[in-house]
CSV table of C-alpha atoms in Angstrom, one decimal:
chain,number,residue,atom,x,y,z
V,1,UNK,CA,21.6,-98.6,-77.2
V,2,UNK,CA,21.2,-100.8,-74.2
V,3,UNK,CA,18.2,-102.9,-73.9
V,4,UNK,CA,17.3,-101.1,-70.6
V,5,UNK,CA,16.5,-98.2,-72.4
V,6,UNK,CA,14.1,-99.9,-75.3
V,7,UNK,CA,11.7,-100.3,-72.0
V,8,UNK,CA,8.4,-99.8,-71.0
V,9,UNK,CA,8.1,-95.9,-70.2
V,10,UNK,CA,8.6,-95.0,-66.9
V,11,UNK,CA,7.3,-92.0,-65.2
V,12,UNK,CA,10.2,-89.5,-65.4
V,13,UNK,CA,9.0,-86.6,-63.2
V,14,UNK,CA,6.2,-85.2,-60.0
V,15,UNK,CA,2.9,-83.8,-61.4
V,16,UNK,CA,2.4,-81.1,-62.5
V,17,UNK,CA,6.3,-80.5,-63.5
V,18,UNK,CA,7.0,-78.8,-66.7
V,19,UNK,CA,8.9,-81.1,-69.6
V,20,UNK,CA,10.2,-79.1,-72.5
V,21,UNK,CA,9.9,-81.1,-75.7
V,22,UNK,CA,11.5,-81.0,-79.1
V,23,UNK,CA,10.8,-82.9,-82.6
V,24,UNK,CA,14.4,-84.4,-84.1
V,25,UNK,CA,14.3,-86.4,-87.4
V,26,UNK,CA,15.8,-89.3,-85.7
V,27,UNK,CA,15.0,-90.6,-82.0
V,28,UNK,CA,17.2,-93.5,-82.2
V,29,UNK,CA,20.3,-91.6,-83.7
V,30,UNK,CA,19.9,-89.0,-81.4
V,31,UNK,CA,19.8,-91.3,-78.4
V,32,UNK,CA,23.0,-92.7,-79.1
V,33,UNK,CA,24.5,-89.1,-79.8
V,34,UNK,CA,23.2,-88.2,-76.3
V,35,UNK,CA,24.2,-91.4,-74.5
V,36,UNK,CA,27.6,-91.3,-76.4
V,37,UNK,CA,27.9,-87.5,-74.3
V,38,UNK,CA,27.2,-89.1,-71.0
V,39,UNK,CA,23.4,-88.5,-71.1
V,40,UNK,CA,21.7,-91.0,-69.2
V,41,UNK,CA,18.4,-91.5,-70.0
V,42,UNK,CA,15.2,-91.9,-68.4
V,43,UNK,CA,13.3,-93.7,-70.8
V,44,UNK,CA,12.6,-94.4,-74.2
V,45,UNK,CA,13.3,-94.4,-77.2
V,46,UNK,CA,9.8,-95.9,-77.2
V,47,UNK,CA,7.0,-96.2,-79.7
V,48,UNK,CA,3.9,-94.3,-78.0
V,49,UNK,CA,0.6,-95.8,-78.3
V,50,UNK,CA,-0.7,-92.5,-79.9
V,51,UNK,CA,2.2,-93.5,-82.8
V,52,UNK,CA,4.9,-91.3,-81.9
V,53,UNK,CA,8.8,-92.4,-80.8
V,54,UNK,CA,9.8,-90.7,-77.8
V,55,UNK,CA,12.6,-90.6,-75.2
V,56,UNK,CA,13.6,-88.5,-72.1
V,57,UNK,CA,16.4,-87.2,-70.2
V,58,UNK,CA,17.4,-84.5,-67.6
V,59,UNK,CA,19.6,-81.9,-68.3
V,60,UNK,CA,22.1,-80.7,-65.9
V,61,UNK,CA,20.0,-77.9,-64.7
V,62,UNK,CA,17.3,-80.6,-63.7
V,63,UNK,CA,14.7,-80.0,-66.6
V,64,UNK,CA,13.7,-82.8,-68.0
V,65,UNK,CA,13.7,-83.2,-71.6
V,66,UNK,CA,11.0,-85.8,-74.2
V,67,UNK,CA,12.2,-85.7,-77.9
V,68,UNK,CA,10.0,-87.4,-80.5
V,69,UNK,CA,9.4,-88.2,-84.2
């Protein structure tokens, strides 16, 4: 993936906005599945302070999207 994306995390949306969030096996892999769709992502993938991998992205409907491992 691009270095741009292996970033600090970024806020990705107003508060109090709903972000629907999914476990995968594989952050990085499915990043680059994503990107190689035309996903652009907002941030990530990222190593969380709390320990976890995450990374987000909007979906064409506008919701945004955090998958982690």
């Amino acid at each position: 993936l691009p270095a741009r994306h292996l970033q600090e995390a970024v806020p990705v949306q107003q508060p109090g906005q709903p972000v629907v969030a999914g476990d995968v096996d594989d952050v990085d892999a499915t990043c680059a599945e994503l990107v190689a769709r035309g996903v652009e992502l907002l941030n990530g993938p990222i190593d969380r302070p709390w320990g976890v991998r995450t990374a987000s992205f909007r979906d064409p409907a506008g919701h945004v999207w955090e998958i982690a491992r």
